[in-house]
Structures are given as structure tokens and as C-alpha cells.
GROMACS .gro file of C-alpha atoms in nm:
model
  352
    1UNK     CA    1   4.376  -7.358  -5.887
    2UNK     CA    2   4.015  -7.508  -5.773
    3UNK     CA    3   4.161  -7.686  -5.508
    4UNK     CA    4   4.307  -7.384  -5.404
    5UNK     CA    5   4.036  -7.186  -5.374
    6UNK     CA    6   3.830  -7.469  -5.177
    7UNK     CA    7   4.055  -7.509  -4.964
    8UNK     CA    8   3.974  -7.338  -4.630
    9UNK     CA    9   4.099  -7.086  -4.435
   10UNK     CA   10   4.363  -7.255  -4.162
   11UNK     CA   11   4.379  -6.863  -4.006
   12UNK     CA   12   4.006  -6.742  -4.044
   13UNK     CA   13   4.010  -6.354  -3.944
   14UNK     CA   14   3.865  -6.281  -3.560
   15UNK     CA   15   3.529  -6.140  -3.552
   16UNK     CA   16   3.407  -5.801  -3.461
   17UNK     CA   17   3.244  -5.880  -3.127
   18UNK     CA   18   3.606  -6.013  -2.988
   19UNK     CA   19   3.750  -5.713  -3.010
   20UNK     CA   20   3.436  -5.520  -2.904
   21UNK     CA   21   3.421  -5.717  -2.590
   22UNK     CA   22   3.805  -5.683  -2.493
   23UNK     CA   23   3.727  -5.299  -2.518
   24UNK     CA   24   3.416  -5.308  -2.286
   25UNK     CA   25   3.629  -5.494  -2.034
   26UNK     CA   26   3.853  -5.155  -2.052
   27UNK     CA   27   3.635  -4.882  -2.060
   28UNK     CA   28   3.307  -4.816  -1.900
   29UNK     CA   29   3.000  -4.908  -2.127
   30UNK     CA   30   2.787  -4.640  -2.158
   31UNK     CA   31   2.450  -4.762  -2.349
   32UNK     CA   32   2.281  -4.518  -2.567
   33UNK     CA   33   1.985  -4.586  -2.435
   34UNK     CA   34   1.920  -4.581  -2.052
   35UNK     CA   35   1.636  -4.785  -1.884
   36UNK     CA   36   1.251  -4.679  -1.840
   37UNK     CA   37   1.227  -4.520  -1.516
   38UNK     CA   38   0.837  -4.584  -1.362
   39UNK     CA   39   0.650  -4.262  -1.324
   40UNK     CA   40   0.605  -4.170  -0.966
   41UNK     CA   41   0.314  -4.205  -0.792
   42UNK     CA   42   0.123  -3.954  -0.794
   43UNK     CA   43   0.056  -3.795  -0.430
   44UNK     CA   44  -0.307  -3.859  -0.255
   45UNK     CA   45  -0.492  -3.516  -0.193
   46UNK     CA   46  -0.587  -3.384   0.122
   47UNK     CA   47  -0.941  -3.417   0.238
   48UNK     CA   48  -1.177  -3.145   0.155
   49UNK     CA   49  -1.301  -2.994   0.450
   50UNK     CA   50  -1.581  -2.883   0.255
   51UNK     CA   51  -1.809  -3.123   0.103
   52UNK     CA   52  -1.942  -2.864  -0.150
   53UNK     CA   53  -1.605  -2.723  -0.231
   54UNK     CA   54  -1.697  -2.422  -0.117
   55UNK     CA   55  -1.491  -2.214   0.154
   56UNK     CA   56  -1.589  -2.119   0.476
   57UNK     CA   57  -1.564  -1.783   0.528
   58UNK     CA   58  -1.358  -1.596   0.752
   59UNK     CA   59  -1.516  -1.411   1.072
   60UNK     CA   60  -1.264  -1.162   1.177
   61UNK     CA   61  -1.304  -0.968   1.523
   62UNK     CA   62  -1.168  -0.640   1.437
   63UNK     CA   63  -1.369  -0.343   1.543
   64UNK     CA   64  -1.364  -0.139   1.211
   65UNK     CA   65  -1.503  -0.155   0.831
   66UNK     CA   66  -1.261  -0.356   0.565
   67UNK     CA   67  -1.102  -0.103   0.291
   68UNK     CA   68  -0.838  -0.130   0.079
   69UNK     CA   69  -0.630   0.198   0.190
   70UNK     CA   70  -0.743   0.333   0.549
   71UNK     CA   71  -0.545   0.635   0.526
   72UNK     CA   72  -0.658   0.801   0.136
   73UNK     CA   73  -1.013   0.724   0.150
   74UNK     CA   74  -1.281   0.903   0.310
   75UNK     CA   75  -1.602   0.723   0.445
   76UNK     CA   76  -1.787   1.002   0.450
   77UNK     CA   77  -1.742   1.050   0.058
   78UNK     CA   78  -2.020   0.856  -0.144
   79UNK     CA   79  -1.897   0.775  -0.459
   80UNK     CA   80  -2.138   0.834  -0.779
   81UNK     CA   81  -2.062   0.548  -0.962
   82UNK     CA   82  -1.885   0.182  -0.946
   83UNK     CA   83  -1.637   0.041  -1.216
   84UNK     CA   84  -1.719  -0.319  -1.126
   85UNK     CA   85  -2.027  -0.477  -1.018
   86UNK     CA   86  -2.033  -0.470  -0.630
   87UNK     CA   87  -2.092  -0.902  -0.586
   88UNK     CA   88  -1.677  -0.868  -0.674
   89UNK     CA   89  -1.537  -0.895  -0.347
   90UNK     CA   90  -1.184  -0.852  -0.310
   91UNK     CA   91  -1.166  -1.123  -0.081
   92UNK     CA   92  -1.279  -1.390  -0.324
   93UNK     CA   93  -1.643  -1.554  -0.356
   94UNK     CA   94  -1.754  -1.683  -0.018
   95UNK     CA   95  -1.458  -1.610   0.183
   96UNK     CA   96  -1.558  -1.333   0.394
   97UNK     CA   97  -1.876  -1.315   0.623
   98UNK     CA   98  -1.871  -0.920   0.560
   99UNK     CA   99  -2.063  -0.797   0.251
  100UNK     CA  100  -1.854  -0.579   0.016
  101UNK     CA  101  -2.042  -0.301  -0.052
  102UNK     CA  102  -1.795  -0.129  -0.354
  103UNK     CA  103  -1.574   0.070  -0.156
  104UNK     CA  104  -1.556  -0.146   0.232
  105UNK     CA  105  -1.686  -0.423   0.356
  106UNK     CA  106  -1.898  -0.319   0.711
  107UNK     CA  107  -1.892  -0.469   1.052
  108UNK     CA  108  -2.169  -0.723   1.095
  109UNK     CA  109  -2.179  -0.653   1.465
  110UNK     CA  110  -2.195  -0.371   1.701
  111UNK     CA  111  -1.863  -0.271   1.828
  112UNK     CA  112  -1.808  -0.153   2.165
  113UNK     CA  113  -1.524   0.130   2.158
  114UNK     CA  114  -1.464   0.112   2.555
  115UNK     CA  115  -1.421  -0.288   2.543
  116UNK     CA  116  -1.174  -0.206   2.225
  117UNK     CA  117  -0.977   0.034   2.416
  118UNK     CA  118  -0.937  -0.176   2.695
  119UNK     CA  119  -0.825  -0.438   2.525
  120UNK     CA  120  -0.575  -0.207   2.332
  121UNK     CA  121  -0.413  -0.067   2.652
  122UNK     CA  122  -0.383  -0.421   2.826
  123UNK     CA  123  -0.178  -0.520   2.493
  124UNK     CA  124   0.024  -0.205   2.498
  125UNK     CA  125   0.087  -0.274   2.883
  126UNK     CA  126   0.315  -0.025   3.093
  127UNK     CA  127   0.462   0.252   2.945
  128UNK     CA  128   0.807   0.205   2.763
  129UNK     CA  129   1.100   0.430   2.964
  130UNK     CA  130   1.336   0.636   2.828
  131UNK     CA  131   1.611   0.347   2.806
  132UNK     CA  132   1.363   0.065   2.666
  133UNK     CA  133   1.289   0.364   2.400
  134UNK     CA  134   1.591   0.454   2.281
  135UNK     CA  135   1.733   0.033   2.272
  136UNK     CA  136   1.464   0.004   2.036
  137UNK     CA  137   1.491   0.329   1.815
  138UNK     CA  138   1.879   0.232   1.789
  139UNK     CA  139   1.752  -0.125   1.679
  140UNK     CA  140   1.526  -0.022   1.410
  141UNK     CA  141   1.526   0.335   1.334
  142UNK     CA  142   1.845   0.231   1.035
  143UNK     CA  143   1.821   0.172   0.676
  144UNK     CA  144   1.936  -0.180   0.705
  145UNK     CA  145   1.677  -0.347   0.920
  146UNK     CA  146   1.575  -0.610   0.839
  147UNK     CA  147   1.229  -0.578   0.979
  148UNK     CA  148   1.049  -0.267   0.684
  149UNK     CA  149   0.733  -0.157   0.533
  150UNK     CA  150   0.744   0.022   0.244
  151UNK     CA  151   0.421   0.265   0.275
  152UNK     CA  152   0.357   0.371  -0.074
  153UNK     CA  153   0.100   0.654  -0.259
  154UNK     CA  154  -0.171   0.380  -0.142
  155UNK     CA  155  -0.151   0.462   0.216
  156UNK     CA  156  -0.178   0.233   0.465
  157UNK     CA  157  -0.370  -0.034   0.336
  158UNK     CA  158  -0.561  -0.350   0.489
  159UNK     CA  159  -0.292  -0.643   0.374
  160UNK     CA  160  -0.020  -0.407   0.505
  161UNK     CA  161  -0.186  -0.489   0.850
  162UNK     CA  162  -0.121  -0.863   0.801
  163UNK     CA  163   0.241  -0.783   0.674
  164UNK     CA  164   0.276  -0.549   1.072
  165UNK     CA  165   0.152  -0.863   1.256
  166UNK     CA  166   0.397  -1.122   1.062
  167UNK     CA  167   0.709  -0.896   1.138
  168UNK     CA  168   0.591  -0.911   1.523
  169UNK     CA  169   0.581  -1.269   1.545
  170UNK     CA  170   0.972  -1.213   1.562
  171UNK     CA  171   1.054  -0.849   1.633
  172UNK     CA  172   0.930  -0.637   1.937
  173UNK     CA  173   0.868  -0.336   1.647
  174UNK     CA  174   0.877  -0.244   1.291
  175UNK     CA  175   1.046   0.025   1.047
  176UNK     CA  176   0.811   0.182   0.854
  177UNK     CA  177   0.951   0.380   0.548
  178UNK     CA  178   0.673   0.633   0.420
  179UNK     CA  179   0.696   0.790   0.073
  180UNK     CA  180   0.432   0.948  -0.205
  181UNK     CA  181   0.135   1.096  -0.177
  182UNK     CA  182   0.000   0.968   0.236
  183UNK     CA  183   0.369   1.166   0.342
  184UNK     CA  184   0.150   1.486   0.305
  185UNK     CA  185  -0.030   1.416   0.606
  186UNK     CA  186   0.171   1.191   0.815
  187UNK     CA  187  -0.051   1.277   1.142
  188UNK     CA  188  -0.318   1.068   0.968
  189UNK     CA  189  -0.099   0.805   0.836
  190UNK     CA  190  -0.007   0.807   1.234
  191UNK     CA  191  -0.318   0.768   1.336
  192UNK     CA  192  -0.480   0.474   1.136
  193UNK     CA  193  -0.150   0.262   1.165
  194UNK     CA  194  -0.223   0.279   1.581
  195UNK     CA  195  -0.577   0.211   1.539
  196UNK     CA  196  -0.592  -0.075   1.261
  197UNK     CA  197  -0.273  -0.248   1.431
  198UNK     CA  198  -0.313  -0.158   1.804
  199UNK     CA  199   0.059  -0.058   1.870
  200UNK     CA  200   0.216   0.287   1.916
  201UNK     CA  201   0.430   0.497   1.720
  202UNK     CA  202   0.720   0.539   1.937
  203UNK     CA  203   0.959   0.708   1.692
  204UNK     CA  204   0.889   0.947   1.385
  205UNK     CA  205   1.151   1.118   1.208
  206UNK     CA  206   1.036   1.300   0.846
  207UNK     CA  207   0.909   1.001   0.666
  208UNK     CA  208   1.034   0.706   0.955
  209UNK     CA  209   0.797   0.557   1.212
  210UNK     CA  210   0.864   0.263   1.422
  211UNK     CA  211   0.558   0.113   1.551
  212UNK     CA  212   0.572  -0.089   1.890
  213UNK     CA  213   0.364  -0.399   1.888
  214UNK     CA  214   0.271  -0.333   2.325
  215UNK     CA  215   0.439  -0.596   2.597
  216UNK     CA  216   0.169  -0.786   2.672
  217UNK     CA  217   0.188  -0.872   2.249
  218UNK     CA  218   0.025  -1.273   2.192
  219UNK     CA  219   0.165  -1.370   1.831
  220UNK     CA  220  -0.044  -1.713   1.909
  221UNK     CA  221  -0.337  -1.476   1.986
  222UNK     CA  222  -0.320  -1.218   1.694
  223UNK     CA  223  -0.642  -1.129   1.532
  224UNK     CA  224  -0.754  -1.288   1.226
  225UNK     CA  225  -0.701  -1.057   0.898
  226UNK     CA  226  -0.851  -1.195   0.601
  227UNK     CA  227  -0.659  -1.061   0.309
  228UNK     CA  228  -0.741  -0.884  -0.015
  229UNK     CA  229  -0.691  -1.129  -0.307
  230UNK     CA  230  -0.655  -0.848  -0.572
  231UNK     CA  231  -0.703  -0.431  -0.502
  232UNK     CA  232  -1.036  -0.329  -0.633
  233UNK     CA  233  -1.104  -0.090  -0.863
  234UNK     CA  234  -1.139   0.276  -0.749
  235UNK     CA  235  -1.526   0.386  -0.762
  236UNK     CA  236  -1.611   0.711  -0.945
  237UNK     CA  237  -1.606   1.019  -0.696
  238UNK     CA  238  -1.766   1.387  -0.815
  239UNK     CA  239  -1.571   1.614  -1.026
  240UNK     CA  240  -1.249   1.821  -0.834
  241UNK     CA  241  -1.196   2.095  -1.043
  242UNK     CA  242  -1.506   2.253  -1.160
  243UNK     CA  243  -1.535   2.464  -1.445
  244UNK     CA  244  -1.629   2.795  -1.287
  245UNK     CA  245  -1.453   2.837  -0.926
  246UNK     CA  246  -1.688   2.912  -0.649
  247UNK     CA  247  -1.665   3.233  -0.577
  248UNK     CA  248  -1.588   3.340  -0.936
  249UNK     CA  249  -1.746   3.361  -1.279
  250UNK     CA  250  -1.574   3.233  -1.573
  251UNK     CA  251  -1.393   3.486  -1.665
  252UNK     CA  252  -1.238   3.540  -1.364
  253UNK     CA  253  -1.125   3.178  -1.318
  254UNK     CA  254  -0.987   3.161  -1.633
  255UNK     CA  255  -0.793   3.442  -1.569
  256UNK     CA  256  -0.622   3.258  -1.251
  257UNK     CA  257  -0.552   2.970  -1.480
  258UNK     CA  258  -0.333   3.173  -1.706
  259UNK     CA  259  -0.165   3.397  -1.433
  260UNK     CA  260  -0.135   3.047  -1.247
  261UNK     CA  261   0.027   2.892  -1.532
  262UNK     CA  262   0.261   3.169  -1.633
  263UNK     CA  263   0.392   3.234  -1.262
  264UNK     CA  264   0.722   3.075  -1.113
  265UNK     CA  265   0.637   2.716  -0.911
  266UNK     CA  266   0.680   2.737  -0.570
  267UNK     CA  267   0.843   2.422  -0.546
  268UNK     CA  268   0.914   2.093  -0.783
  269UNK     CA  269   0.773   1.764  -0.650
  270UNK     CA  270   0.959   1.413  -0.711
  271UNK     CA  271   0.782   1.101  -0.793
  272UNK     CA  272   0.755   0.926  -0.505
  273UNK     CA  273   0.873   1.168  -0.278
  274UNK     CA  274   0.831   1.314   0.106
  275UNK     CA  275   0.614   1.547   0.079
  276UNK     CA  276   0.640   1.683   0.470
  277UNK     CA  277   0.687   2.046   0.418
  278UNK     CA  278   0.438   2.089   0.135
  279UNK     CA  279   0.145   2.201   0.327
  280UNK     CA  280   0.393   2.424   0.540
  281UNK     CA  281   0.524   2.618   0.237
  282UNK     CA  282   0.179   2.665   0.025
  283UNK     CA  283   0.015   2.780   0.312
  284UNK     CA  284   0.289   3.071   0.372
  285UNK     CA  285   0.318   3.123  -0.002
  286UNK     CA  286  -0.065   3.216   0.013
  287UNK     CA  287  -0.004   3.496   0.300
  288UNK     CA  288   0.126   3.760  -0.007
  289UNK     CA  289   0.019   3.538  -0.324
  290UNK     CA  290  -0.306   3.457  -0.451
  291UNK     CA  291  -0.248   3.189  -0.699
  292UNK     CA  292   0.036   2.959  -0.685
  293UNK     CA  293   0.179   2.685  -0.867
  294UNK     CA  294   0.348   2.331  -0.842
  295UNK     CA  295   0.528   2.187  -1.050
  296UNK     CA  296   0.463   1.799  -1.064
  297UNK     CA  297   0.679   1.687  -1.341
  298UNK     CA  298   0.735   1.288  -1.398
  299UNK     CA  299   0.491   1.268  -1.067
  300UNK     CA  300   0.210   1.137  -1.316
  301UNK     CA  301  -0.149   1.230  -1.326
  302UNK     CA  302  -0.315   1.067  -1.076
  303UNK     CA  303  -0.070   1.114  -0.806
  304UNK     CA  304  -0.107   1.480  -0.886
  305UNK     CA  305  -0.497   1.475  -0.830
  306UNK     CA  306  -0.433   1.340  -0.498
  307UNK     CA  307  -0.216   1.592  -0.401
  308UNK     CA  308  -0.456   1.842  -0.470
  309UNK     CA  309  -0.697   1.717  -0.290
  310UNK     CA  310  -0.464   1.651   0.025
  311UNK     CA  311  -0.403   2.027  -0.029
  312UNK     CA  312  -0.757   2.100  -0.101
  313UNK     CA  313  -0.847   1.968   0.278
  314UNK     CA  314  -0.524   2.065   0.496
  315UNK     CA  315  -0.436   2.393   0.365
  316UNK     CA  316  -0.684   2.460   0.276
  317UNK     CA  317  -0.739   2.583  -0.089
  318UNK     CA  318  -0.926   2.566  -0.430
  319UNK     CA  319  -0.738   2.327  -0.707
  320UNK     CA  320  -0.873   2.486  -1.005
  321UNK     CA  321  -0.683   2.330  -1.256
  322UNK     CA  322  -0.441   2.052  -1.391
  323UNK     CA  323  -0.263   2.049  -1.684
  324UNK     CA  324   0.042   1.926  -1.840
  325UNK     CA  325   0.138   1.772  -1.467
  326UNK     CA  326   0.100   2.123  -1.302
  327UNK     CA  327  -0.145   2.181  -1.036
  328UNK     CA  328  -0.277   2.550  -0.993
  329UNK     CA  329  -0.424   2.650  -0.661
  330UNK     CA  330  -0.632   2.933  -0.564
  331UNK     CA  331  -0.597   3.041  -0.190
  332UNK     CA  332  -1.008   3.104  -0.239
  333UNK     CA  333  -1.226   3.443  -0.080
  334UNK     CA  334  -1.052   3.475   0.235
  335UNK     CA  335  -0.972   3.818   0.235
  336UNK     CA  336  -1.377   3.857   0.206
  337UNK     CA  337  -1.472   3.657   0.425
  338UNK     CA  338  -1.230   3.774   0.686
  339UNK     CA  339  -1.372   4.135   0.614
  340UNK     CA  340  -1.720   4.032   0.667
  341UNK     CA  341  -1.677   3.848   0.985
  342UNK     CA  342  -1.487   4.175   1.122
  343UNK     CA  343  -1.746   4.407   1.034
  344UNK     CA  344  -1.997   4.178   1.188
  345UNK     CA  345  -1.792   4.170   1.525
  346UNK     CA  346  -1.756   4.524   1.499
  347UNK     CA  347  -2.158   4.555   1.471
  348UNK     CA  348  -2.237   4.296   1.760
  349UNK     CA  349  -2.008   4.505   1.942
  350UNK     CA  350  -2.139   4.848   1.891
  351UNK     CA  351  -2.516   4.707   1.940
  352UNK     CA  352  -2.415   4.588   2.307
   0.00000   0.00000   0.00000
């Protein structure tokens, strides 16, 4: 029995790794581990062109003062307070060689407004014909082009001139789709679009504009627009509705409140919607009514206080109160005044 189990093995049983390296011969080997890759390199940076780090600011050659909306500000409002110190220049620290002052940032230099309108009219070149016009409305006046502004409650605003100039590296013109608040007045959204771009409306249908960049157009030669890093926060104007109306004691206007608030609205406004006929209708509404009312629903607060003051200037009336997203009007003392200046025609005339 002891030789027996001394005895060795004349068959000793095949180890693992024979079989394990018969299978690898078969099959792909796939090791659970895959080799250390070496990091990239990283990339060298570009040369500072500034030895301090600090930019050099922009000098731009355009004839007018810097704001963020052209078309719902006025310049000849001062405002009566700021909401951030005025060293916070939309453009970023250093970047501009105007000088914000809160609400624009001035021309340095003294323009001359003959030399600009030269140089406008040399760009715009020969009048367009009839034929060159209508090629061009057919090219751009449809909802698919591909070359659109979206001009929004902000008006036309100073990056949206940067945004005109990039589309006319490539296109003769550009769509312009107009909605909100600026549709109110689309003569003065006309107006600064022509004289912050130098092209020419050559199409306007309700709330469409196509604006013609002019034939003698340099895209290697446009004008430099720095742009507005972030929009700056809207200064503090004076009061719009005061508590006692001009032309009325208290009583009185808070009597127009309530028979404002109680009467039918002449019309319902959208959010975000064209506004073209507004002005038209509240202007006949106040031939036989003396208060009216509009209802302004979803349109949200502040879009309603610029409405009233776009009403305020073009109809013109008094906004003496909004509430609960309506906006009351008061056509104002024109029946008074219109009295007075008759009886004081009718005087000069009977003295002569």
C-alpha cells in the first residue's frame, strides 16, 4: 500500500495555463486593464498683446452717443436716480474709450453731420428701381428667410446694430420682424434703424421692414461696433402717474379712475403683440369718450407702463392710472383749451 502511494503519477493532470493559452490562440484577448495613455501636452498660449493684461480699448467712428435701446429712450429725459454705480460700463472695464455716463456713453469728438451724410449717400449709391426693388422684397419680405431680426419690447438696440452688419457681410438686405411695445411707433423704430445702420428701409408692411445695406456696401470696411457685454440696469425716471391729474383735484381724478375702471376696454392687447393701430383707435375713441380703457391682460407690468407712455406722447393723453394690468387714460382739458384759444381768436379778431 506505501509503495503505492509513492509511486508517481505516470499521467500527471495538464495544468491550467495549457488550456488557457489554447483559448487565447482562439479568441481575441481582451485585458482588463488597458495601457496608461500620456496626458497631452498641454497647448502654448498666445502672446499677450498687452503687457499689463489690460485691454485696449476700442475707438469706434460712429457719429452718435452709445445706448442700449435707441428707439425707447429719450435723451432729453434726465433720470433722478441710478441703480448701479456709473464706473459699470456695459462694455467691460477698459474696453471702450467713451465714458459711460449711466444711461449712454457720449462722443469724444465733434461730429460733423454734412461729412456723415455724405458718407451715408455714397454708401447707399444710386437709387434702387422698381425691378431691383421688388427682386429683393420677393427675396426677403417671407417668413422663412434665412437672413431675420427679431426686434423685441427693447427697441432697437446697440448690439442689434452689430447683428445688421454680420447679416450684410452675405446678404444685400435684412428681414426685420418687429413685435411689443417699439410696434407702437414704427416711424421711429424707422428712423433710428436708417440712422444707426446707414441703410434704407425699402419695404414696410405692419410689423416687416427690410433694410437695404446701399451698393456701394464695404463688409471689409464696416465700422467698428463695440458691443454691450451685459444690458445695464434701467436708471430711475420721475413718477408717470401722479396722484392728482393736472388739471383736476382729487376728487375729480378719482372719479375717472372708477368710471375708467368700470367702462368696457376699447381693445385687449397681447403680450408681445403689433401694436400698429393702437394710437389710431384711442385717438378716435377720445373724439365722443373722455376716459377710456385697455385691457393689458398677461402683457405684464412693465410693458404696460411703456405703453402708456408711448400713448402719453403720440396721442396724446394723461395715463392716470394702472392697476391689475389695466391702463386708464384721460383724453386731458382739451375741450377747454380749445374754447379758450377760440374766444381769443375771436377777440384778436374783433380788436382789428
Amino acid at each position: 500500500m506505501q509503495n503505492l502511494v509513492s509511486r508517481p503519477l505516470s499521467n500527471p493532470p495538464k495544468h491550467s495555463s495549457y488550456f488557457f493559452s489554447h483559448s487565447v490562440s482562439k479568441t481575441t484577448y481582451d485585458p482588463p486593464f488597458s495601457p496608461i495613455s500620456k496626458p497631452p501636452k498641454p497647448k502654448p498660449k498666445p502672446p499677450n498683446p498687452t503687457p499689463n493684461g489690460n485691454p485696449t480699448p476700442t475707438k469706434s467712428s460712429l457719429p452718435f452717443d452709445f445706448r442700449h435701446s435707441y428707439s425707447e429712450t429719450d435723451p432729453t429725459l434726465e433720470p433722478i436716480g441710478f441703480r448701479e454705480p456709473k464706473r459699470f460700463s456695459p462694455f467691460g472695464p477698459g474696453r471702450l474709450d467713451r465714458e459711460w455716463t449711466g444711461t449712454s456713453a457720449p462722443v469724444r469728438d465733434e461730429v460733423d453731420s454734412c461729412l456723415v451724410e455724405e458718407e451715408r449717400i455714397r454708401v447707399l449709391g444710386d437709387p434702387l428701381t422698381e425691378e431691383e426693388i421688388e427682386e429683393l422684397v420677393e427675396k426677403y419680405r417671407h417668413s422663412d428667410c434665412a437672413r431675420q431680426i427679431n426686434l423685441g419690447k427693447n427697441g432697437v438696440t446697440h448690439n442689434m446694430l452689430d447683428d445688421i452688419h454680420n447679416h450684410w457681410k452675405r446678404a444685400e438686405a435684412v428681414r426685420i420682424k418687429c413685435l411689443g411695445v417699439p410696434t407702437l411707433d414704427i416711424d421711429n423704430v424707422c428712423f433710428h434703424l436708417e440712422e444707426k445702420s446707414g441703410g434704407k428701409i425699402i419695404y414696410r408692411h405692419i410689423n416687416i421692414l427690410i433694410l437695404y445695406r446701399g451698393r456701394n456696401y464695404d463688409p471689409q470696411n464696416r465700422p467698428v461696433i463695440p458691443l454691450m457685454l451685459w444690458k445695464p440696469y434701467a436708471p430711475i425716471y420721475p413718477k408717470l402717474v401722479k396722484n392728482i391729474a393736472d388739471g383736476l383735484t382729487f376728487e375729480e381724478t378719482k372719479e375717472m379712475r372708477n368710471r375708467g375702471l368700470h367702462s368696457p376696454a376699447l381693445m385687449k392687447l397681447t403680450r408681445n403683440g403689433v401694436y400698429v393701430n393702437v394710437v389710431a383707435r384711442v385717438r378716435e375713441a377720445f373724439k365722443t369718450e373722455e376716459v377710456i380703457r385697455l385691457d393689458c391682460t398677461h402683457v405684464g407690468t412693465s410693458d404696460c407702463k411703456r405703453i402708456g407712455v408711448k400713448l402719453r406722447d403720440l396721442v396724446p393723453c394723461v395715463p392716470i392710472l394702472f392697476k391689475d394690468e389695466q391702463i386708464i387714460l384721460w383724453r386731458g382739458k382739451r375741450d377747454q383749451e380749445r374754447n379758450s384759444d377760440i374766444s381769443d381768436a375771436n377777440e384778436k379778431s374783433s380788436g382789428t
